[in-house]
XYZ file of C-alpha atoms in Angstrom:
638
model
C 0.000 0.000 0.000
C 1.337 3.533 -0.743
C 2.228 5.652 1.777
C 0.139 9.051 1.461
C 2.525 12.035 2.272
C 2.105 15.640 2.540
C 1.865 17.509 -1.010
C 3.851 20.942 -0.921
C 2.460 22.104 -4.187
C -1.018 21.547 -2.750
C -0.692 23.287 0.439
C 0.310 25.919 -1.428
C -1.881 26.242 -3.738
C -4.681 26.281 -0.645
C -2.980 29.188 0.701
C -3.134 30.910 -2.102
C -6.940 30.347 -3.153
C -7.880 31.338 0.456
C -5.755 34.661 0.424
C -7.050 35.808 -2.804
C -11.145 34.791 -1.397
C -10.160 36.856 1.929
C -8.861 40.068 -0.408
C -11.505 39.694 -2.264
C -14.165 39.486 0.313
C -12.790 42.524 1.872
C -12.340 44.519 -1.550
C -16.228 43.993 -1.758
C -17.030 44.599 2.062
C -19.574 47.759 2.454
C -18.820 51.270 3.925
C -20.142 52.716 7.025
C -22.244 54.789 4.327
C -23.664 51.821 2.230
C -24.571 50.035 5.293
C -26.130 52.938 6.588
C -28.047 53.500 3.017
C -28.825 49.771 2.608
C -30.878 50.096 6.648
C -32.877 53.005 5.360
C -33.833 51.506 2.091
C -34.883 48.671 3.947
C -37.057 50.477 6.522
C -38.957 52.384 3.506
C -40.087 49.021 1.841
C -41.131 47.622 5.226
C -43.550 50.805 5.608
C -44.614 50.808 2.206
C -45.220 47.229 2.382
C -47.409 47.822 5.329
C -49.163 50.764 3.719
C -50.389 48.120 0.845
C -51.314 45.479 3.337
C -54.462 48.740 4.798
C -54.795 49.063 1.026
C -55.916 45.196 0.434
C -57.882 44.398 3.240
C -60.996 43.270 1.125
C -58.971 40.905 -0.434
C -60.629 37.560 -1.331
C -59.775 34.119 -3.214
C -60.832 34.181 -6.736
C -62.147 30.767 -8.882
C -58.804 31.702 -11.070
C -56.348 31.421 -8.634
C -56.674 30.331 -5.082
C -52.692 29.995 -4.370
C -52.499 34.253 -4.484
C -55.053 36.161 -2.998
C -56.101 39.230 -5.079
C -58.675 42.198 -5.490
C -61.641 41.441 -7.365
C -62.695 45.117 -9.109
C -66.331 45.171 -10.517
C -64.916 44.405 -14.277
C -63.408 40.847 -13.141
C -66.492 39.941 -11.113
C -68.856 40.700 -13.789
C -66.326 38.557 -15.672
C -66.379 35.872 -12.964
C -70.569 35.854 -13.133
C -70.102 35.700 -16.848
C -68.307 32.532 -16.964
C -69.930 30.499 -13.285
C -73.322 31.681 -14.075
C -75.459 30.551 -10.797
C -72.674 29.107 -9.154
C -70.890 33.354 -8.961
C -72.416 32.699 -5.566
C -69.764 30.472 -4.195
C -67.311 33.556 -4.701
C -68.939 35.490 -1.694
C -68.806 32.334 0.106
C -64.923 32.450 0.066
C -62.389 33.048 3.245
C -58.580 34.054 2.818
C -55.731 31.795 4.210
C -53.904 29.164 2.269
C -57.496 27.473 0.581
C -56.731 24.161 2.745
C -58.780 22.417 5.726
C -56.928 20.107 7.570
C -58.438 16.972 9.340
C -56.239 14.532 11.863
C -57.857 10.991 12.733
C -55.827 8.356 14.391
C -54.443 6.991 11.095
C -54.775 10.556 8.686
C -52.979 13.782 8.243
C -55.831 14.901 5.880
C -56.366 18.587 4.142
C -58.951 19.069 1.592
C -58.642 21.816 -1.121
C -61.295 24.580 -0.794
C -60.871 25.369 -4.496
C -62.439 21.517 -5.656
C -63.252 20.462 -1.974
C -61.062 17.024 -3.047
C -58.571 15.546 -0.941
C -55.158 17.699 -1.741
C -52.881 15.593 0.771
C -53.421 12.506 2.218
C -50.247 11.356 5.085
C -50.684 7.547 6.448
C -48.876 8.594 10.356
C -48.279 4.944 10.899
C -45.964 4.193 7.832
C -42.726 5.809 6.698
C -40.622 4.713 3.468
C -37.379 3.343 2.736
C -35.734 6.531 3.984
C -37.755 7.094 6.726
C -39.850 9.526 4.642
C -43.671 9.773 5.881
C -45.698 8.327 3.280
C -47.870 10.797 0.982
C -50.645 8.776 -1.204
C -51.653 12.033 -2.169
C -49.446 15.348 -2.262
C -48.043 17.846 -4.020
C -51.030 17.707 -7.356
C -49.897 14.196 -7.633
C -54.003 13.038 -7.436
C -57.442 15.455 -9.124
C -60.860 14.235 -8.294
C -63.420 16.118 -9.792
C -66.950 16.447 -11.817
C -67.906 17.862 -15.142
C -71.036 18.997 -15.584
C -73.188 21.278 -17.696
C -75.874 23.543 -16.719
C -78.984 24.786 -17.816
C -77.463 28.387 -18.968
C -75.750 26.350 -21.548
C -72.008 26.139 -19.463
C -69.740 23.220 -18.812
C -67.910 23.814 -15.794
C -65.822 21.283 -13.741
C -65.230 21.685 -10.237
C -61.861 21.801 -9.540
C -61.826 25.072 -11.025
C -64.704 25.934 -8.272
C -64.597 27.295 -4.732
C -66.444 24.836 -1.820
C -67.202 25.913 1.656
C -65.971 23.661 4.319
C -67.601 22.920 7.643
C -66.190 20.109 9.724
C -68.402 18.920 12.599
C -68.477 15.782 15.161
C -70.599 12.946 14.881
C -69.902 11.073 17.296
C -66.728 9.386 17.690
C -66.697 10.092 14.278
C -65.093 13.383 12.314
C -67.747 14.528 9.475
C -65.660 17.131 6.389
C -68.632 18.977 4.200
C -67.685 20.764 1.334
C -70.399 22.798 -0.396
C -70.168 24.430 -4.142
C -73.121 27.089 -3.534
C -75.735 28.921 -5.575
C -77.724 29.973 -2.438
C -77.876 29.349 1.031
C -79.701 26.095 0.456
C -79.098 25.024 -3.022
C -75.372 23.249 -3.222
C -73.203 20.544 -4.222
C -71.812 18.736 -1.411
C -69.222 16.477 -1.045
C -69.452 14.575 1.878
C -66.543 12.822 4.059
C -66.943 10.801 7.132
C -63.800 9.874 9.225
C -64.123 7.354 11.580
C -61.434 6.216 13.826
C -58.771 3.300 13.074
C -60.419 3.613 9.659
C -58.681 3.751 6.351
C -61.818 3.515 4.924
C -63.720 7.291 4.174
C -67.414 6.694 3.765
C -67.859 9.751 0.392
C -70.616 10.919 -1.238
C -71.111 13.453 -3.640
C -74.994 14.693 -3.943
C -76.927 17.965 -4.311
C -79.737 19.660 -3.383
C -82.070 22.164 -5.140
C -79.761 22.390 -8.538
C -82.697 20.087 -10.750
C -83.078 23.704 -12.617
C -79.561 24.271 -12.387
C -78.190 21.179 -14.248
C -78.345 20.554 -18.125
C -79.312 16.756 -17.478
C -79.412 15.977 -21.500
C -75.885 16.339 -21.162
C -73.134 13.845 -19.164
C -72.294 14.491 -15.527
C -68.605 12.828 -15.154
C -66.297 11.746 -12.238
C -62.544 11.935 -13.561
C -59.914 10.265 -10.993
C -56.408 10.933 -11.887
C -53.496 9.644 -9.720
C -49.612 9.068 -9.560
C -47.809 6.239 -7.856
C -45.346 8.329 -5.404
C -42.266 6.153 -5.380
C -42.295 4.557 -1.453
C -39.446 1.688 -1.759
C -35.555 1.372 -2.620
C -35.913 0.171 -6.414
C -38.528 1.563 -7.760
C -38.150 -1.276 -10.919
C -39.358 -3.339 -8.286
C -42.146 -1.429 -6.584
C -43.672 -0.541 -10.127
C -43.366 -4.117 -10.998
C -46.193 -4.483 -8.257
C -48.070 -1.352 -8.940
C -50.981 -1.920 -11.255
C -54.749 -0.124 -11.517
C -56.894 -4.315 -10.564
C -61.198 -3.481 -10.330
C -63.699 -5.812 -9.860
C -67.024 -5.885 -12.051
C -69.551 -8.357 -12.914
C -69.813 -9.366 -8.973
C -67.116 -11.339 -8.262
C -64.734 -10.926 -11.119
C -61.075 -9.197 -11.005
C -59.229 -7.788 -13.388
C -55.665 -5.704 -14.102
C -54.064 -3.512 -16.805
C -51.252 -4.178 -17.813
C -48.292 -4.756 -15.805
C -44.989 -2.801 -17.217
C -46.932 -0.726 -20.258
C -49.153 1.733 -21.370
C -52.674 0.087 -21.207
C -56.417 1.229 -21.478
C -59.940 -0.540 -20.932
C -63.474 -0.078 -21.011
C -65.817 -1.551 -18.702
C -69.129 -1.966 -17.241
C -70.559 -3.248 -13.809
C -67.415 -2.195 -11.933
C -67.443 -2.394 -8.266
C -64.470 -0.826 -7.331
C -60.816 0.326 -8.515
C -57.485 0.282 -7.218
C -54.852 1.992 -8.055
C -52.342 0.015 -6.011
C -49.116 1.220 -5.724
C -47.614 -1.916 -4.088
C -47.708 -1.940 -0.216
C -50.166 0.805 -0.352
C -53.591 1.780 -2.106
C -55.880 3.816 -3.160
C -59.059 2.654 -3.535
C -62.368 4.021 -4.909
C -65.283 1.760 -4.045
C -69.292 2.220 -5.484
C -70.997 1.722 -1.816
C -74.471 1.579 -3.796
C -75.273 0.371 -7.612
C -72.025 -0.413 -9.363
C -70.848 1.993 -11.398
C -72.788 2.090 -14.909
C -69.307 2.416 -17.093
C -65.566 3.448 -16.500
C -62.841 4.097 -18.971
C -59.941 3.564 -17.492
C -56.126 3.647 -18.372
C -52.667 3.296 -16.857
C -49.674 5.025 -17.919
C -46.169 3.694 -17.069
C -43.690 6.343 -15.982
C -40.387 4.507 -15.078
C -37.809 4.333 -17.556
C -35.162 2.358 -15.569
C -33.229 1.926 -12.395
C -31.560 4.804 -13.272
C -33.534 7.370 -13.415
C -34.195 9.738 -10.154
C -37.901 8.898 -10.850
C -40.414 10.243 -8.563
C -43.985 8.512 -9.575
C -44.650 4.461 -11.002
C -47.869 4.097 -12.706
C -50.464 7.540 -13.890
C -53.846 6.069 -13.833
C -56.873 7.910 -14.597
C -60.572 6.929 -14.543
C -63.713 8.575 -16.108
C -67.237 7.581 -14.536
C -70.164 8.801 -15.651
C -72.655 9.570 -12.765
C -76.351 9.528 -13.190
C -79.197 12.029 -12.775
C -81.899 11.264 -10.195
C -84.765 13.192 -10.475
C -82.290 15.955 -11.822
C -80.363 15.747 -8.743
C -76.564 13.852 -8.142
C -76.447 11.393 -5.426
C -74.059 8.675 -5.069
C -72.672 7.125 -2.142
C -68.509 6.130 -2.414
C -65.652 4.497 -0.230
C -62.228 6.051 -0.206
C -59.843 3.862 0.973
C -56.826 4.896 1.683
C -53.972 2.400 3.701
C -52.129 -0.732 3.281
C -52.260 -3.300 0.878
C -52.656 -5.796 3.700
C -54.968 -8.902 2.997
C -56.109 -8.479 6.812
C -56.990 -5.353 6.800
C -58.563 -5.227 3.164
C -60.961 -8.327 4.221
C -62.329 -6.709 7.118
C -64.098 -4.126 4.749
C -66.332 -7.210 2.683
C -65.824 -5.937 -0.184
C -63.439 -8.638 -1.550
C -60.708 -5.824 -1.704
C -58.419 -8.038 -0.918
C -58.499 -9.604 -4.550
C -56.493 -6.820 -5.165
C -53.452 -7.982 -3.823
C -51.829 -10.410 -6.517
C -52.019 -13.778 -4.890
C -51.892 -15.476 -8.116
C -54.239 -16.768 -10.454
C -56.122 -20.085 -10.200
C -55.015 -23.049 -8.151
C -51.659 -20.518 -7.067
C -53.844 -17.745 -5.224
C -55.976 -20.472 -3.640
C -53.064 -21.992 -2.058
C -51.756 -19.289 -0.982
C -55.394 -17.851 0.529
C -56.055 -21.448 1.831
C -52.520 -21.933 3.446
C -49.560 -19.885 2.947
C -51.334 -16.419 4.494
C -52.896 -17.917 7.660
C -49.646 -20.097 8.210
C -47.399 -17.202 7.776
C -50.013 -15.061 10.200
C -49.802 -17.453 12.576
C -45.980 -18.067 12.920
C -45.407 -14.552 12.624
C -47.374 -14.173 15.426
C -45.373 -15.379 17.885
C -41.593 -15.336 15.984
C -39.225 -12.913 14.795
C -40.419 -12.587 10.728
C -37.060 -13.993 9.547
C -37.500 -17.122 11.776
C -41.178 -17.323 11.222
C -39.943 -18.086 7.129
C -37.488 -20.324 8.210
C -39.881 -22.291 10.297
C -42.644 -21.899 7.311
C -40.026 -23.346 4.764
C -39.216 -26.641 7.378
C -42.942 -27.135 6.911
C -43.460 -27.184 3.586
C -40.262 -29.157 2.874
C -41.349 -31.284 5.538
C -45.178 -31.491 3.626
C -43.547 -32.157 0.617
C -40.638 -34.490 1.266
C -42.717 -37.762 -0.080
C -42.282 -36.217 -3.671
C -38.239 -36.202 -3.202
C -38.459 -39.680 -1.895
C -40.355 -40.981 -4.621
C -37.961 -39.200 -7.008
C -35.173 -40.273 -5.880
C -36.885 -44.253 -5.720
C -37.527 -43.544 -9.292
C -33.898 -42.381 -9.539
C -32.563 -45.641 -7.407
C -34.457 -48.058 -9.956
C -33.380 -46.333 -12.719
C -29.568 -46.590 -11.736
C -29.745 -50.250 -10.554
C -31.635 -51.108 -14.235
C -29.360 -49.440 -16.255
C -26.815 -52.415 -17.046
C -30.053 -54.174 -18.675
C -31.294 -51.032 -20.585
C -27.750 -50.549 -21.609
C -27.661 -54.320 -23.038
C -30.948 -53.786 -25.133
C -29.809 -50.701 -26.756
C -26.657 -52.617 -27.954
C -28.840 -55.512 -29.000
C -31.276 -53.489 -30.810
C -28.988 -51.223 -32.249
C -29.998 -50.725 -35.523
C -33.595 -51.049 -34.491
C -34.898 -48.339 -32.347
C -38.567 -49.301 -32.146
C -37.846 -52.743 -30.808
C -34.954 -50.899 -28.388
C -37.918 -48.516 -27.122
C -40.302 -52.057 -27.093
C -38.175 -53.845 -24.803
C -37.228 -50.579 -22.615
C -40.413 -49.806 -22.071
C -41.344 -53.535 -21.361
C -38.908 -53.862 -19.008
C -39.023 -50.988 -16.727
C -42.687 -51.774 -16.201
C -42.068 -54.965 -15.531
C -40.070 -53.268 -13.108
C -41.965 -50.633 -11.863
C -39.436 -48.287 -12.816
C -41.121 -45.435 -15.680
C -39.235 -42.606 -15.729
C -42.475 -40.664 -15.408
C -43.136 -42.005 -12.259
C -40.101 -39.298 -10.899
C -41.434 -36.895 -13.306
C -45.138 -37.066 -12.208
C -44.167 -36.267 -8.061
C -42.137 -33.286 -9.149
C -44.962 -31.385 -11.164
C -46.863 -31.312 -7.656
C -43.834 -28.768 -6.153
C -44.798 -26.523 -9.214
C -47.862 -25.553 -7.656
C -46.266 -24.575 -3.936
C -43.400 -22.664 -5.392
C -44.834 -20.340 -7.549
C -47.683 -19.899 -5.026
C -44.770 -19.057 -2.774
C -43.256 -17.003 -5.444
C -46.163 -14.916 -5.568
C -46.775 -14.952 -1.758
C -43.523 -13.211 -0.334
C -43.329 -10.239 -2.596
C -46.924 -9.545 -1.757
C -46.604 -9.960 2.203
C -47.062 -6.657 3.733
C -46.348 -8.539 7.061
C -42.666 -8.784 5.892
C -42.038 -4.699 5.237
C -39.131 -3.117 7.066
C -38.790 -6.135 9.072
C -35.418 -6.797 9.625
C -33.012 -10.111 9.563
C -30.027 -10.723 10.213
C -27.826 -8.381 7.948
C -31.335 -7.972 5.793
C -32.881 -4.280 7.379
C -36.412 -5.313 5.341
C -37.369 -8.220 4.031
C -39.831 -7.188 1.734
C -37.022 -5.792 -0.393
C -33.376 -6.405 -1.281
C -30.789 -7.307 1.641
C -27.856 -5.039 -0.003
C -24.255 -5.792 1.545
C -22.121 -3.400 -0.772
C -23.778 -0.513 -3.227
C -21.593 0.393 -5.758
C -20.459 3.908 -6.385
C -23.041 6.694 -7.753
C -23.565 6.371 -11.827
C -22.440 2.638 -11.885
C -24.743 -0.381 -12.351
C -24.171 -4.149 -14.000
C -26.842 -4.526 -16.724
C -29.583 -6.721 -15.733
C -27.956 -6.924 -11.875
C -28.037 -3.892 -10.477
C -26.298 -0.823 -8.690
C -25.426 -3.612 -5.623
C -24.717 -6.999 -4.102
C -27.774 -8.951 -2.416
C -26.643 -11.575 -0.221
C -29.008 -14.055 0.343
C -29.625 -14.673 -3.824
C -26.106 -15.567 -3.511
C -26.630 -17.990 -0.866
C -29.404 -19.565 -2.668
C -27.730 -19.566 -5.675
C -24.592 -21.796 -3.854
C -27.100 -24.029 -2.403
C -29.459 -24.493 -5.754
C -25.773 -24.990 -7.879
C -25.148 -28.206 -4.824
C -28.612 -29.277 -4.820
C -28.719 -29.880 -8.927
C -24.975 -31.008 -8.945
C -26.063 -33.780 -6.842
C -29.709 -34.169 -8.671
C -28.548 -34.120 -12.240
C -25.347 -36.308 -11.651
C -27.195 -39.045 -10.352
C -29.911 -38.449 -13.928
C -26.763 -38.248 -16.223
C -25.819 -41.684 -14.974
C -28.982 -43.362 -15.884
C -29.466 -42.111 -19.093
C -28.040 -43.911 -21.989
C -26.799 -41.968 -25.074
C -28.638 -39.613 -27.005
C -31.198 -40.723 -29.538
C -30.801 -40.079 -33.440
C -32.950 -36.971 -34.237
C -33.076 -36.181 -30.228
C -31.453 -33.321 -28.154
C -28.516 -34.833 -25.484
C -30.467 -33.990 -21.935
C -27.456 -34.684 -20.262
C -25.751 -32.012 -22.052
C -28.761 -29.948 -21.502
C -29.179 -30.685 -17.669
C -24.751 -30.323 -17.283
C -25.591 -26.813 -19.055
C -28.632 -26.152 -16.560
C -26.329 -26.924 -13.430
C -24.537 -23.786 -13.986
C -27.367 -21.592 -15.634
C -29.924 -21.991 -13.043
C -27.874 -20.314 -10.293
C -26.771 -17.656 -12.646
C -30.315 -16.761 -12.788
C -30.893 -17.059 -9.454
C -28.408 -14.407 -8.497
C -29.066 -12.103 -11.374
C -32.892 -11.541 -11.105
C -33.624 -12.016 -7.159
C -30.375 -9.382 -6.630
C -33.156 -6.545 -6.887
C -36.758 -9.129 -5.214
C -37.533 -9.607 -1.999
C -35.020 -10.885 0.739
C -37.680 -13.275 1.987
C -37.879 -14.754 -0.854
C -34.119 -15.347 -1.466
C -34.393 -16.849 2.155
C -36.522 -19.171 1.570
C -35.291 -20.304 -1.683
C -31.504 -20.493 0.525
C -33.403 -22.241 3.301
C -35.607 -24.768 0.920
C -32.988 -25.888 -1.137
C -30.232 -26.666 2.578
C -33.240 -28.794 3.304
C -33.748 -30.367 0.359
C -29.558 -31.303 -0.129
C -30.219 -32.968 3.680
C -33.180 -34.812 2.790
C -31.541 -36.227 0.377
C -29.006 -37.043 1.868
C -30.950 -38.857 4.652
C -32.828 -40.747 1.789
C -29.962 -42.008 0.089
C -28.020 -42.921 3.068
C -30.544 -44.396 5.945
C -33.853 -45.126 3.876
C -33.372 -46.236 0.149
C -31.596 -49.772 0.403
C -30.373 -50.033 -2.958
C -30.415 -54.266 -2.193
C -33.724 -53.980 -1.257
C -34.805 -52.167 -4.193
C -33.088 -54.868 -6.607
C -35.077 -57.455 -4.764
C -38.381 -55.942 -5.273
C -37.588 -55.341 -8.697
C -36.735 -59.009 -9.551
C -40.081 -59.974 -7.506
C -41.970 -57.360 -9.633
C -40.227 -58.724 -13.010
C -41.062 -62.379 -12.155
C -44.846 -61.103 -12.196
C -47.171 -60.647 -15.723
C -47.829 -57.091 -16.087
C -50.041 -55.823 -18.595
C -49.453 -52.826 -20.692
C -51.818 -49.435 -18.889
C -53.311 -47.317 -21.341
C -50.728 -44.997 -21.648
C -48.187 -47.324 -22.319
C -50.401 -49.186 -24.970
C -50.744 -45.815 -26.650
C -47.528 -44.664 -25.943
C -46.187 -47.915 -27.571
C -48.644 -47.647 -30.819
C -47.295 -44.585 -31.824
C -43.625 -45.458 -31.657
C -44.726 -48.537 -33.569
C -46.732 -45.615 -36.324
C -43.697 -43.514 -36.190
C -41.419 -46.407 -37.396
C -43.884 -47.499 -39.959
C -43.211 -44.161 -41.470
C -40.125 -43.863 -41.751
C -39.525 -47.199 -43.173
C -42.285 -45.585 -46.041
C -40.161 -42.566 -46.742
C -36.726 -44.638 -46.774
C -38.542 -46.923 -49.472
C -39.686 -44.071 -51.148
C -36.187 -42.194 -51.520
C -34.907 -45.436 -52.970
């Protein structure tokens, strides 16, 4: 190692760059007479700035602009009047201050805009983000949620351009927000927010009352919802890879745009929409009649890893509302909290069939077994032991398939001295070499599919699990080991600022190299014992055991390339999984499978008649087709 010494030159050159900044601080430095000039000059404005404060003392918030407060001369109101007709009124309705109400329950920081009485900022106090940032669902314009409507006077307004009155009253326990878009003292639209406590769930409803000869009810009344995803987690490839706009219509039946690209839809019956932004959602929920129709679309904002993005997903949705009686009233749920399957099921609504589970047999397993398991463990463990524990389970549950692989294996290996025979014997005729291979390992017992058929049961359980982990809101910013959450990547070493491996990452995950080691062990020991049974490749037929030497290496190369930015969970249980299964196989081969024994059976079972099963008779018919053909096109080419 070099040893660092002093530079001269360097030192110098310091001295000299602060010696010119001190003369030139002190060539600029003020006299007593600018100083004195700058004070007086500083005391006018003051006074003259208080002399225009007197001056504006009827200021009020305009429709135009509620960030500035400014004077409204007779030319601009008449203006104004001209282009709100009957709803002018709302402008004497207006108070000065910053345009913002702000509500606190035990789970909200809440302020609604006066100008569009929507919800402007919405804080969750229990939650903060990877960098200990309070998370915002809505802030900063990131979320509009407003009407269009026309009226009778032949206007189209929308109310976010519109000033509300807000009144916020008890009911209860329970915290009731009423914003009102006037044309008198007792015709308005309302929109109506209840807050109850421990409640992510805001009962909303937008109605009106004595505007039947206000609206233009020939023409559409329409509810546009338009949100960003705020970024919340460490990669945000990651987070927007589980961000996605998922609704329910027709009852019972759910449905997602598209995952990592623009995508659009049309539909009818819906019963709600979320616009999930991974751990958290947003959720708008039809508490009455489903909603008639909603367009709906999803814009993808994330260009890479790389990018200093702020938002995932834009999604926007456009429902029209119906007229009752010439009046608007329709009751909503705002929901606005976790993507926890917990909390989401206490609501009824089937919200949590917005949390992907996975489809079909995968979701129900992981409904049915994987959730309340995990619950339950997690209960009373650390989370990191409570997967550990959850993985000896299912290994545990499952071990009956590796043993009857690895049987399948064991009579493979211990026939393979006769199967090598017949293939010499038959040579130069493979159907008769497949005949008496076939025959004999059923004579045997010994099909190859009968190690094949035990493994397709695992598929099942480990993409159920695949899907579970990511999904787990349990598992977010719990810590283990050197893993700080395991809900997302267990980084030991980020590399420097700019640099990033394609397709790895801007850092080194530890546990997808652990379970990378162990799955390399697990197939080196899986696939040599395969290799040795086979026999050589087949004319016309890819080598497998080139294949499976080729997937010894690749497999674990995938493994630590795409869980290096997933879920340390996961990677822990795919470490964990695969220890166990090296040491049940281990136990298997060593102190249960009696290779002597197995040799015996087989004789017994070869000593017996056996009869072709279906399969097998069809299996062996079409060999016997397939040979019949190409004898035919060998004839013919002669």
């Amino acid at each position: 190692m070099e040893e660092k010494k002093l530079d001269i030159n360097s030192i110098i050159g310091f001295i000299l760059i602060f010696g010119i900044l001190v003369y030139m601080m002190y060539q600029n430095a003020p006299t007593p007479e600018e100083i004195e000039a700058q004070k007086k000059e500083e005391q006018e404005q003051v006074e003259a700035e208080k002399k225009e404060s007197k001056q504006n003392e009827a200021v009020v918030t305009t429709a135009e602009d509620y960030s500035n407060t400014q004077v409204i001369d007779s030319t601009q109101r008449v203006a104004l009047q001209n282009k709100l007709g009957a709803f002018s009124f709302a402008l004497n309705q207006l108070s000065t201050g910053d345009g913002l109400t702000s509500v606190k329950t035990d789970v909200f920081d809440l302020k609604f805009s006066n100008k569009g009485g929507h919800l402007a900022e919405v804080r969750l106090k229990n939650f903060v983000d990877y960098d200990s940032i309070p998370i915002y669902l809505v802030k900063d314009q990131n979320s509009n949620f407003n009407i269009t409507f026309g009226t009778s006077d032949n206007r189209t307004l929308n109310t976010q351009d519109l000033p509300f009155q807000p009144a916020v009253t008890k009911s209860g326990e329970n915290t009731i927000v009423s914003m009102k878009l006037k044309v008198s003292e007792t015709a308005f639209l309302e929109y109506r927010y209840e807050l109850k406590p421990n409640d992510y769930m805001i009962d909303f409803s937008i109605r009106s009352q004595g505007l039947s000869g206000v609206f233009n009810t020939s023409q559409p009344i329409t509810l546009d919802w338009k949100q960003k995803g705020i970024r919340h987690a460490k990669s945000i490839s990651y987070e927007n890879r589980y961000t996605r706009l998922t609704y329910m219509y027709d009852e019972d039946r759910v449905e997602k745009l598209s995952q990592m690209s623009d995508d659009e839809e049309t539909v009818e019956g819906v019963e709600w929409l979320s616009y999930r932004q991974h751990f958290f959602s947003s959720i708008l929920v039809s508490s009455d009649s489903p909603f008639k129709k909603v367009d709906m679309t999803s814009e993808d904002l994330v260009e890479d890893e790389e990018v200093d993005t702020l938002f995932t997903k834009l999604y926007t949705s456009k429902i029209p509302l119906a007229y009752n009686g010439g009046e608007i009233t329709k009751n909503l749920g705002l929901y606005y909290g976790p993507t926890d399957a917990k909390t989401l099921k206490a609501y009824d609504k089937s919200l949590e069939e917005s949390i992907p589970f996975g489809w079909g047999i995968f979701g129900w397993i992981n409904k049915a077994l994987f959730i309340p398991l995990f619950g339950f463990l997690s209960g009373f463990l650390p989370y990191g032991i409570a997967i550990i524990v959850m993985t000896i389970l299912v290994k545990i549950m499952l071990s009956f398939v590796q043993y009857k692989q690895f049987l399948s294996q064991a009579k493979m290996k211990i026939l393979k001295p006769e199967l090598d025979a017949i293939r010499a014997k038959y040579k130069d005729n493979k159907l008769k070499a497949q005949q008496e291979t076939m025959a004999l390992q059923n004579k045997a017992g010994a099909s190859p599919l009968s190690g094949c058929l035990p493994g397709l049961m695992q598929i099942p359980v480990f993409y159920a699990l695949f899907m579970f982990f990511p999904t787990a809101f349990a598992l977010r910013q719990k810590s283990f080991l050197w893993a700080d959450d395991l809900s997302s990547f267990d980084s030991i070493y980020d590399f420097p600022d700019g640099f990033s491996i394609p397709f790895y990452g801007d850092h080194i995950a530890l546990f997808p190299i652990l379970a990378a080691i162990a799955i390399f062990f697990y197939m080196k020991m899986t696939t040599g014992q395969q290799t040795a049974m086979q026999g050589p490749p087949q004319e016309g037929m890819p080598d497998m055991g080139k294949m499976m030497k080729y997937m010894i290496y690749f497999s674990p190369l995938l493994m630590l390339v795409f869980f290096n930015n997933y879920a340390s969970g996961l990677s822990l249980y795919y470490f964990i999984s695969n220890l166990i299964s090296i040491g049940i196989m281990l136990v298997i081969k060593n102190y249960i499978i009696d290779e002597d024994k197995v040799l015996a059976k087989i004789e017994v079972s070869k000593s017996k008649p056996k009869k072709q099963n279906r399969f097998q008779k069809k299996m062996a018919d079409m060999m016997e087709q397939a040979e019949k053909q190409k004898q035919a096109q060998q004839k013919r080419k002669k």
